[in-house]
Tab-separated table of C-alpha atoms in Angstrom:
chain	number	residue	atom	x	y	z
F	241	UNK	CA	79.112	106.721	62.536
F	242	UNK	CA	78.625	109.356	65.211
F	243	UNK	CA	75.469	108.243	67.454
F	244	UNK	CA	72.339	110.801	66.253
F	245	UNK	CA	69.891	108.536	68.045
F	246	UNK	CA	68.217	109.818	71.776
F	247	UNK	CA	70.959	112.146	71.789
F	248	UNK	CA	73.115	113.586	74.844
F	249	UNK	CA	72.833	115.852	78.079
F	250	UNK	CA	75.614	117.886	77.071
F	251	UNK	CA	78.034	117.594	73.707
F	252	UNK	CA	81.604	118.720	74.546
F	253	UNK	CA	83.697	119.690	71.583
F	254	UNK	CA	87.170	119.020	72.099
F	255	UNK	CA	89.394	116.023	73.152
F	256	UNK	CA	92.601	117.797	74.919
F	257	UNK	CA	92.839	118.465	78.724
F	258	UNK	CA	90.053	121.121	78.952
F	259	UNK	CA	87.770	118.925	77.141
F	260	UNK	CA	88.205	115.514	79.249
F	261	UNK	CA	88.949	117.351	82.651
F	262	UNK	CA	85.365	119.150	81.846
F	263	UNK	CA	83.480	115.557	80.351
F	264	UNK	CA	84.802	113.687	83.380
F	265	UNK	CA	83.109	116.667	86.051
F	266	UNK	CA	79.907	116.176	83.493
F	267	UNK	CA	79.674	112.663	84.111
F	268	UNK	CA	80.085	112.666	87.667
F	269	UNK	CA	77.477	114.996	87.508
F	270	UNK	CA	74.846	112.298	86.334
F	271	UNK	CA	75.229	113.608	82.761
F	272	UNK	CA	74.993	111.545	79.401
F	273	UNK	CA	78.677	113.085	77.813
F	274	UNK	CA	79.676	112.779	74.480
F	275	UNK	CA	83.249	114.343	73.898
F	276	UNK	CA	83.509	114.726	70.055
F	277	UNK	CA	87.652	115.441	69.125
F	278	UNK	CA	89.553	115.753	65.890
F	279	UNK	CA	91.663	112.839	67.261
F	280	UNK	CA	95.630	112.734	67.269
F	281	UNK	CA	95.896	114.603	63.795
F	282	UNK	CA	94.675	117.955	66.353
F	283	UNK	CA	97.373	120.404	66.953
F	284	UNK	CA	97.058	118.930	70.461
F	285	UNK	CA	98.828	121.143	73.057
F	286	UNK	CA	97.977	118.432	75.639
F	287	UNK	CA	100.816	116.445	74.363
F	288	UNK	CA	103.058	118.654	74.172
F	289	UNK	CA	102.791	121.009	77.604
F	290	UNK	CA	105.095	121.434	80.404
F	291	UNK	CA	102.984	120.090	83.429
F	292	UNK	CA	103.254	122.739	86.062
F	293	UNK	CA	100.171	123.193	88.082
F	294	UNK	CA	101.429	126.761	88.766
F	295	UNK	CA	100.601	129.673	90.895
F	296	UNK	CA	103.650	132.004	90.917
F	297	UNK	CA	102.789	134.997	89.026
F	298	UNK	CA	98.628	134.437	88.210
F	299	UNK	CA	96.908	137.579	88.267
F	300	UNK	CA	99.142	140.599	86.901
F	301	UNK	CA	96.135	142.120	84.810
F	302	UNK	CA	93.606	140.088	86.351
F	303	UNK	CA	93.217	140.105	89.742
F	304	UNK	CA	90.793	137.476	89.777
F	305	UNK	CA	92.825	135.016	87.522
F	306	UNK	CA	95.758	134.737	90.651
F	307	UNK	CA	92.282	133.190	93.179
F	308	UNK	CA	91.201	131.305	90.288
F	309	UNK	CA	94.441	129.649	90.079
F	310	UNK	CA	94.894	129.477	93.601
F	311	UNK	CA	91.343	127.431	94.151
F	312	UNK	CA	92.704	124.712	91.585
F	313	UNK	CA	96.197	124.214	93.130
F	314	UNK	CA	94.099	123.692	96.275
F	315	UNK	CA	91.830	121.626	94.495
F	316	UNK	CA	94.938	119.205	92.994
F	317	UNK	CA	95.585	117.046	95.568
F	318	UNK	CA	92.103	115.504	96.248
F	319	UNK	CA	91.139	115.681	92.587
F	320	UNK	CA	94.526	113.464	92.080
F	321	UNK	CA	93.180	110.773	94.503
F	322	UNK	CA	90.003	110.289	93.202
F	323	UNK	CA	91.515	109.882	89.695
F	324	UNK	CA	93.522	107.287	91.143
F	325	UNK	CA	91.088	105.662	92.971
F	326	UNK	CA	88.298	105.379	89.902
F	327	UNK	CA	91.859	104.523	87.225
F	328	UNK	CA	94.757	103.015	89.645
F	329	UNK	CA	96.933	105.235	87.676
F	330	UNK	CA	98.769	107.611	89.634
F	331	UNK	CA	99.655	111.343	87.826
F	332	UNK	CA	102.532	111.908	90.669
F	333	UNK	CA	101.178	115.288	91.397
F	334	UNK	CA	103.720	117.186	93.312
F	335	UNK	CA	103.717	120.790	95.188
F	336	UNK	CA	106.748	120.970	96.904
F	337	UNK	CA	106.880	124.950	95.871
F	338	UNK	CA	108.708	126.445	92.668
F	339	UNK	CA	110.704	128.567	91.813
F	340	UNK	CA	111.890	131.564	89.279
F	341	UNK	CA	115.553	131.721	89.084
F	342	UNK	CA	117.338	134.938	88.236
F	343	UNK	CA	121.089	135.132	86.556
F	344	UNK	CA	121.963	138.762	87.535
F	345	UNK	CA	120.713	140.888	89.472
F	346	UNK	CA	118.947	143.172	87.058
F	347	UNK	CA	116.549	139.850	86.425
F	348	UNK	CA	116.442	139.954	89.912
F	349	UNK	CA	115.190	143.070	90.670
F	350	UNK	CA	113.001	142.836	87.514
F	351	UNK	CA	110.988	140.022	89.050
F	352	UNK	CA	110.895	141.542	92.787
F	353	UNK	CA	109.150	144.404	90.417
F	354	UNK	CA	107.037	141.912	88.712
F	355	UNK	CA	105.736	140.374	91.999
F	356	UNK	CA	105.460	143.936	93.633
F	357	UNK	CA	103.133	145.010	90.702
F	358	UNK	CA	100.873	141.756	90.894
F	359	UNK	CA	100.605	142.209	94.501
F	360	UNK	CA	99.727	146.057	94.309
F	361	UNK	CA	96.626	144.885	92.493
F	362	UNK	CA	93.474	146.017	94.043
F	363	UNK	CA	91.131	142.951	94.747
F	364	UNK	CA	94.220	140.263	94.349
F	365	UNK	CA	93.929	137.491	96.918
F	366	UNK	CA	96.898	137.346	99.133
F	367	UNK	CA	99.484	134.733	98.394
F	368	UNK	CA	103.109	134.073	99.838
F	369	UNK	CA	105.920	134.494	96.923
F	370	UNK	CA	109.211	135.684	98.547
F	371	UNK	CA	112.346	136.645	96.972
F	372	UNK	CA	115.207	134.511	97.887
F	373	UNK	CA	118.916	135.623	97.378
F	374	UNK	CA	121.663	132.612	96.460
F	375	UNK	CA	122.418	131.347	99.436
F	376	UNK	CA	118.984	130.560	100.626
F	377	UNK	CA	118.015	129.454	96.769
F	378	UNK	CA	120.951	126.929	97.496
F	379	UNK	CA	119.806	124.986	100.422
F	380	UNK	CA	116.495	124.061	98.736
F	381	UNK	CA	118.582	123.816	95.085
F	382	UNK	CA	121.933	122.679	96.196
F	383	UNK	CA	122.860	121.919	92.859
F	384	UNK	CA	122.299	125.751	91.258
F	385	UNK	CA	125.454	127.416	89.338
F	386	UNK	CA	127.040	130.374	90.948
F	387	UNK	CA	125.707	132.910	88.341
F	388	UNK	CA	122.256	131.895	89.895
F	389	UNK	CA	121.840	135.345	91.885
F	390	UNK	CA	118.225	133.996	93.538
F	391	UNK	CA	115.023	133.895	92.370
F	392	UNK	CA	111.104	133.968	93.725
F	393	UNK	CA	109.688	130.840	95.430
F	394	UNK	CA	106.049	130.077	96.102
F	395	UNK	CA	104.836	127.100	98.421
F	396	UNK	CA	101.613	126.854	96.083
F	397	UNK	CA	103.436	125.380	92.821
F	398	UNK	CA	103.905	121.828	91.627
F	399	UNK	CA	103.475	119.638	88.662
F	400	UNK	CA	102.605	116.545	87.484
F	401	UNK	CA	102.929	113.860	84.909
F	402	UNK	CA	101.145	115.719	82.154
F	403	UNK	CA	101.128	112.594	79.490
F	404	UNK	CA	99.756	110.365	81.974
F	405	UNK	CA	97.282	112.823	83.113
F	406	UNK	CA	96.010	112.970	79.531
F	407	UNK	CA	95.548	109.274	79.932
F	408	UNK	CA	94.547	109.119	83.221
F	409	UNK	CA	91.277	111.421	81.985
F	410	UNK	CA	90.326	109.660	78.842
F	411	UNK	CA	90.407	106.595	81.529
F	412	UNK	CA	88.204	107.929	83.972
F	413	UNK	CA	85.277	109.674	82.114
F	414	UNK	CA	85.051	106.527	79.742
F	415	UNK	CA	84.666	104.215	82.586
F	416	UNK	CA	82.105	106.538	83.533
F	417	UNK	CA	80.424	106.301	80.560
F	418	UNK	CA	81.866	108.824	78.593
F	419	UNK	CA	80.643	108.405	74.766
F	420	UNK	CA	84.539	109.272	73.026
F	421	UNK	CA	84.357	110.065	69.122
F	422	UNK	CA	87.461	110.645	67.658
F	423	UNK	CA	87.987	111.789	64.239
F	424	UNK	CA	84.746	113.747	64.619
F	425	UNK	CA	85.824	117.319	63.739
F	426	UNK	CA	82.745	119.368	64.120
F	427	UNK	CA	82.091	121.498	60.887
F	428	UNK	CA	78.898	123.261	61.698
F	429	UNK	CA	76.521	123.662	65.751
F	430	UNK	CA	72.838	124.802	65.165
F	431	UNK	CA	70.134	124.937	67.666
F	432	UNK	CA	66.624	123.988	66.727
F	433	UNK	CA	63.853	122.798	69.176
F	434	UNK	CA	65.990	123.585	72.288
F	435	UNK	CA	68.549	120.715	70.830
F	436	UNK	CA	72.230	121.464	69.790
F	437	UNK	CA	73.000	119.581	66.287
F	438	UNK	CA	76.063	118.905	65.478
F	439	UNK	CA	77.433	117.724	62.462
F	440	UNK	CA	80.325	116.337	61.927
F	441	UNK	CA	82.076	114.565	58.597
F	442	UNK	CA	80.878	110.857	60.290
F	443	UNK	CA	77.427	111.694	61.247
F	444	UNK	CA	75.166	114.843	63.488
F	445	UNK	CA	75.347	114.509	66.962
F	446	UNK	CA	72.579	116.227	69.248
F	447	UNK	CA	72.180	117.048	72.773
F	448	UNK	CA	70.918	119.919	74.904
F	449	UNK	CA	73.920	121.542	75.445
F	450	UNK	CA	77.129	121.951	74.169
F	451	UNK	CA	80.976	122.525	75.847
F	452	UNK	CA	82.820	124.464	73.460
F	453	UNK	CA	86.838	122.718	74.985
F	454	UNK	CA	88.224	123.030	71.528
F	455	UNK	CA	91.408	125.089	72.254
F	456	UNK	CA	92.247	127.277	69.180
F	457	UNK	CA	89.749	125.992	67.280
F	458	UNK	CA	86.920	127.638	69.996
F	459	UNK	CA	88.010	131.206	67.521
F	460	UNK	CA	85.982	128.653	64.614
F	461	UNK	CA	82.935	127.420	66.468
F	462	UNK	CA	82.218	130.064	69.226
F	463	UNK	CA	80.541	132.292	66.868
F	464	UNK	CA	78.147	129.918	65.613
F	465	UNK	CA	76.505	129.588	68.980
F	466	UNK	CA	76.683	133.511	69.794
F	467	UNK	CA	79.850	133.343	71.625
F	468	UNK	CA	83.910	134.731	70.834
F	469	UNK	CA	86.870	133.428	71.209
F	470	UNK	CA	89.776	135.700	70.240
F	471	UNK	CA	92.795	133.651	70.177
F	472	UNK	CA	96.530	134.048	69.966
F	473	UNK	CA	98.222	131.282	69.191
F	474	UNK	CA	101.597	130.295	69.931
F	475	UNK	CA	104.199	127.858	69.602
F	476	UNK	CA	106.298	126.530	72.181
F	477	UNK	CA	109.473	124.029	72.254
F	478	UNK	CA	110.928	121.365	74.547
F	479	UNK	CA	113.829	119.929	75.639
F	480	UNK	CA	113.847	116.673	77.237
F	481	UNK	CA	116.954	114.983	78.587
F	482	UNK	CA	117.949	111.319	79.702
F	483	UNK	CA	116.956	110.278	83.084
F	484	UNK	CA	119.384	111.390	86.138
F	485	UNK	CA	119.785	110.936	89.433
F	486	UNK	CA	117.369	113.069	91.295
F	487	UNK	CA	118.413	116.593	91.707
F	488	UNK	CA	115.330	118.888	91.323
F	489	UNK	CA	113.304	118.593	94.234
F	490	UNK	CA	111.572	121.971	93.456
F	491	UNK	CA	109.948	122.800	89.787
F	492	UNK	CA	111.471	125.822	88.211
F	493	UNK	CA	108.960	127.711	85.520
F	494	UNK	CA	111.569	126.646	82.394
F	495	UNK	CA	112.881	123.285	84.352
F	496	UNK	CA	111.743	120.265	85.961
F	497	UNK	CA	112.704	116.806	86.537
F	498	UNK	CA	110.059	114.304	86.491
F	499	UNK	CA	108.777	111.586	88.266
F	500	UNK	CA	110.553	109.149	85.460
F	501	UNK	CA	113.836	110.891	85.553
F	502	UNK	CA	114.079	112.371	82.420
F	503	UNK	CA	114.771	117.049	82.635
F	504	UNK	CA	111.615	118.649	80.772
F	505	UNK	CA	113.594	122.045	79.529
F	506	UNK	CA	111.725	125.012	77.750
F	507	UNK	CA	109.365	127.893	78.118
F	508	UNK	CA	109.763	129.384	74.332
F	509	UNK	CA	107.360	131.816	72.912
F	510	UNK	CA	107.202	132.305	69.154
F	511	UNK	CA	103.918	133.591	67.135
F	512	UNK	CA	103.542	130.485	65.040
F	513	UNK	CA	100.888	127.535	64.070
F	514	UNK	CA	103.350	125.346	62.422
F	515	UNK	CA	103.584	122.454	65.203
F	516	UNK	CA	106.086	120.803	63.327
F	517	UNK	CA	108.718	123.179	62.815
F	518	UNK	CA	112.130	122.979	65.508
F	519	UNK	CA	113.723	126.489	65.561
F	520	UNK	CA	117.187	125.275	66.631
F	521	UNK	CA	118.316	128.721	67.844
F	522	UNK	CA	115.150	128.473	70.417
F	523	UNK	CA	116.057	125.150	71.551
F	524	UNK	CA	120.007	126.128	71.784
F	525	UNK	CA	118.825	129.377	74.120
F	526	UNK	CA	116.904	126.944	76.200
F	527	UNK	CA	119.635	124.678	77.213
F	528	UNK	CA	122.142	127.516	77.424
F	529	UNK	CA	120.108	128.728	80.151
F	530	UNK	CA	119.446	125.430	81.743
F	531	UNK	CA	123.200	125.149	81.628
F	532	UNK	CA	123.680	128.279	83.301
F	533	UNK	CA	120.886	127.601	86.141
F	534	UNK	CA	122.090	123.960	86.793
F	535	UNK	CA	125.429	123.330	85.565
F	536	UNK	CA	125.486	119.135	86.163
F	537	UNK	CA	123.062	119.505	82.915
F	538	UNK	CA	125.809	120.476	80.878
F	539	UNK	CA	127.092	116.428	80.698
F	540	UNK	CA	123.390	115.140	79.883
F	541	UNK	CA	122.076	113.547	76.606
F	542	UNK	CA	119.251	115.122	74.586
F	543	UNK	CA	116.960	112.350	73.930
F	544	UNK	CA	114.038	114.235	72.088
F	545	UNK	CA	112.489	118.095	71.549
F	546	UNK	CA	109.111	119.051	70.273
F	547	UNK	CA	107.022	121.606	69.410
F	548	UNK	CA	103.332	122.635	70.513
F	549	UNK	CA	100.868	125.578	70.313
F	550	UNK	CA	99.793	126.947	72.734
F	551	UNK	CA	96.149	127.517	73.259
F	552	UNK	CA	96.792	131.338	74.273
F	553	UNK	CA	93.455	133.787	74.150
F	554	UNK	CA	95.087	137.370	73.401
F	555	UNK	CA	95.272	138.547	77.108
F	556	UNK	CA	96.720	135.062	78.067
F	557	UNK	CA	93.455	135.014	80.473
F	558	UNK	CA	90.671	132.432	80.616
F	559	UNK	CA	87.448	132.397	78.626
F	560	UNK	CA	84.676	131.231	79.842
F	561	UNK	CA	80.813	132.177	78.571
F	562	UNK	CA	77.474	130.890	78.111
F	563	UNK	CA	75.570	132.403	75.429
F	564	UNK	CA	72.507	134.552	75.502
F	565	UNK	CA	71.593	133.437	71.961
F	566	UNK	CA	72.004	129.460	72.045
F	567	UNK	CA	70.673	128.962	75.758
F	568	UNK	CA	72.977	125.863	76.949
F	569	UNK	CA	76.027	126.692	74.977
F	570	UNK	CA	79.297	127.730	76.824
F	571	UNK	CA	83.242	128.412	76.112
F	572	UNK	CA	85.819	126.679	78.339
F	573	UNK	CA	89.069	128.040	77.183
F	574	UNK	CA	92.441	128.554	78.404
F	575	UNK	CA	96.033	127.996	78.519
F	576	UNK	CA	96.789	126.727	81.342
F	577	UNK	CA	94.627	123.425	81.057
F	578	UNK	CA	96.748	121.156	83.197
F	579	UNK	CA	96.657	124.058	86.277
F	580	UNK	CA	93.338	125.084	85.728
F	581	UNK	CA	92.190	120.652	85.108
F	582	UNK	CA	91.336	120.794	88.747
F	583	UNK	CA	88.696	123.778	88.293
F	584	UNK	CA	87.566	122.277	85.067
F	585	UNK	CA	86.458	119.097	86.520
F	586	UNK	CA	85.451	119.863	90.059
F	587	UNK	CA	83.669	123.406	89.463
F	588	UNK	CA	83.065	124.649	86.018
F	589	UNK	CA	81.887	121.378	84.962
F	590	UNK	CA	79.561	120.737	87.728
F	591	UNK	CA	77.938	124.429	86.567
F	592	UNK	CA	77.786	123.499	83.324
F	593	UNK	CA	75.660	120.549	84.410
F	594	UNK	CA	73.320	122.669	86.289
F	595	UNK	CA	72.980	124.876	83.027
F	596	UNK	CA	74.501	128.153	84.509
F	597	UNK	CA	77.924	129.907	85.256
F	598	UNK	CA	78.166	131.204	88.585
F	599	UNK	CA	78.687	134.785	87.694
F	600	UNK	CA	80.590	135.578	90.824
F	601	UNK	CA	83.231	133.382	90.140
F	602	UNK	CA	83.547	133.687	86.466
F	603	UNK	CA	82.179	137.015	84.973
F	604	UNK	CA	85.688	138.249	85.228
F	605	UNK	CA	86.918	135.693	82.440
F	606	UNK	CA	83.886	136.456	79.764
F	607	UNK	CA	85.593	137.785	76.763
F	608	UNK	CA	83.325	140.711	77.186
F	609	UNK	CA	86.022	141.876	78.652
F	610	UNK	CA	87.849	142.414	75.228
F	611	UNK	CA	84.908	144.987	74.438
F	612	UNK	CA	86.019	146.939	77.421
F	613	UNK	CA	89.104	147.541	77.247
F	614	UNK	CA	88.588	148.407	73.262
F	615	UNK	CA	86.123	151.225	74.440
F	616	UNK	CA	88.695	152.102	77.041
């Protein structure tokens, strides 16, 4: 039975990366949490994501977005250590630099375009991606294919061990005192007498504010606290392979080798909420390409592919809002929740604690942006 006693400091909704990156920052912050999740039967896209902490790209149609992502990757490596130190599990972040890789030179000049454009931006924070041609591709990624013309590298990408990170953060804000309630799907939020209730199908939960970290489901529950979410999702596969000798010293945005071994293949895009469905054309492309990129691939095993959606808003940016009708209630939503995990915990979560977004960091990521461009 969900606790309706004294009540909390601040009620996130939503179990997945967002949601326990953000409760861990809350508790750190002196904060009574309560994290309140639909449990393992969610169309979790924490289980099912790629694990870059990525730069490369960030930013072409918001500016801001690329120094948004930028102050994360920074972020990574201490936020890392502490998790280790409070856990002793490690989440092998990485950022060695990644890559892009082209196969012709049309892609090629395509992405030097791509780059050019983001770049060109007024108000983008400067950032080092360079376009590298074969030969120089080859002495960081000796094991390449010939058709691999080049690509774009940037020094500020990595990854990490996504699954364990998952872990690592239901670890760390429960041994901070983290109330966890799964299989609490929150139906209906009302505000009365300055206190969020919250009912759920076990029991209300109250407390003064309230973390809306619900992925997709934020398009449900924003509007009953005077806030919008407009979603896209979408559905994404994965190809894993059987461990190999280390090869991939460098992430590439469809390809990386883990800590463990294993080849994590895949960056499909396909307008769907059906988790469970395996397009085997999609997968098929995937590995063709892989093949292509890193020929030694085309001798491994498949040992398992999955599906996820994607928590994608319909620009692809962030979301983040507090509302000016339910004082104390806020979106945190975006896609990339294992890049952005970092932010979450170390500076939206801290403002969220205070009771206030910083407007000069995040105005640019209110969904009142969606307004103005209609009106434009």
């Amino acid at each position: 039975m969900a606790d309706s006693g004294s009540g909390y400091d601040v009620a996130v909704v939503g179990g997945g990366l967002v949601g326990v990156a953000t409760a861990w920052g809350l508790a750190r912050e002196g904060c009574r949490v309560v994290v309140l999740d639909e449990g393992d039967r969610a169309v979790r896209a924490s289980r099912g994501n790629f694990a870059l902490v990525w730069v490369q790209s960030k930013g072409l149609g918001l500016a801001p977005y690329a120094g948004w992502t930028i102050r994360s990757s920074n972020a990574w490596a201490g936020f890392a250590a502490t998790l280790k130190e409070e856990t002793g599990l490690d989440v092998c972040f990485q950022r060695p630099g990644g890559f892009h890789l082209a196969l012709s030179e049309r892609e090629l000049e395509a992405r030097a375009l791509v780059l050019k454009r983001l770049h060109n931006q007024p108000g983008i924070v400067d950032y080092k991606t360079e376009i590298l041609d074969h030969a120089a591709v080859a002495k960081m990624l000796p094991d390449i294919g010939p058709e691999v013309v080049g690509g774009s590298y940037c020094p500020l990408d990595g990854h990490v061990n996504s699954l364990r990170l998952f872990r690592t953060l239901h670890t760390a804000m429960q041994a901070r005192g983290v109330t966890y309630l799964p299989s609490h799907r929150v139906e209906t939020i009302d505000k009365t007498g300055g206190e969020f209730r919250l009912v759920t199908e076990k029991g209300e939960v109250r407390a003064n504010r309230v973390a809306l970290a619900a992925g997709n489901a934020n398009m449900r529950l924003a509007p009953m606290v005077g806030l919008e979410a407009p979603m896209k999702p979408e559905r994404g596969q994965i190809v894993v392979t059987e461990r190999l000798r280390p090869f991939l010293n460098h992430p590439v945005v469809t390809l990386r080798q883990t800590d463990e071994g294993t080849v994590m293949i895949g960056d499909s895009k396909e307008e769907s909420t059906d988790p469970a469905g395996l397009t085997l054309g999609v997968s098929a492309t995937e590995a063709e390409r892989a093949v292509r990129q890193f020929p030694l691939l085309a001798r491994a095993n498949v040992v398992r592919t999955w599906s996820a959606i994607r928590v994608m808003t319909q620009d692809g940016f962030p979301i983040y809002d507090e509302s000016e009708t339910h004082p104390g209630a806020f979106t945190v939503c975006c896609h990339s929740g294992v890049t952005l995990a970092a932010n979450h915990a170390l500076t939206i979560a801290p403002m969220i604690a205070r009771g206030a977004f910083d407007k000069s960091l995040v105005a640019p990521f209110s969904a009142r942006r969606f307004h103005v461009q209609e009106a434009g």
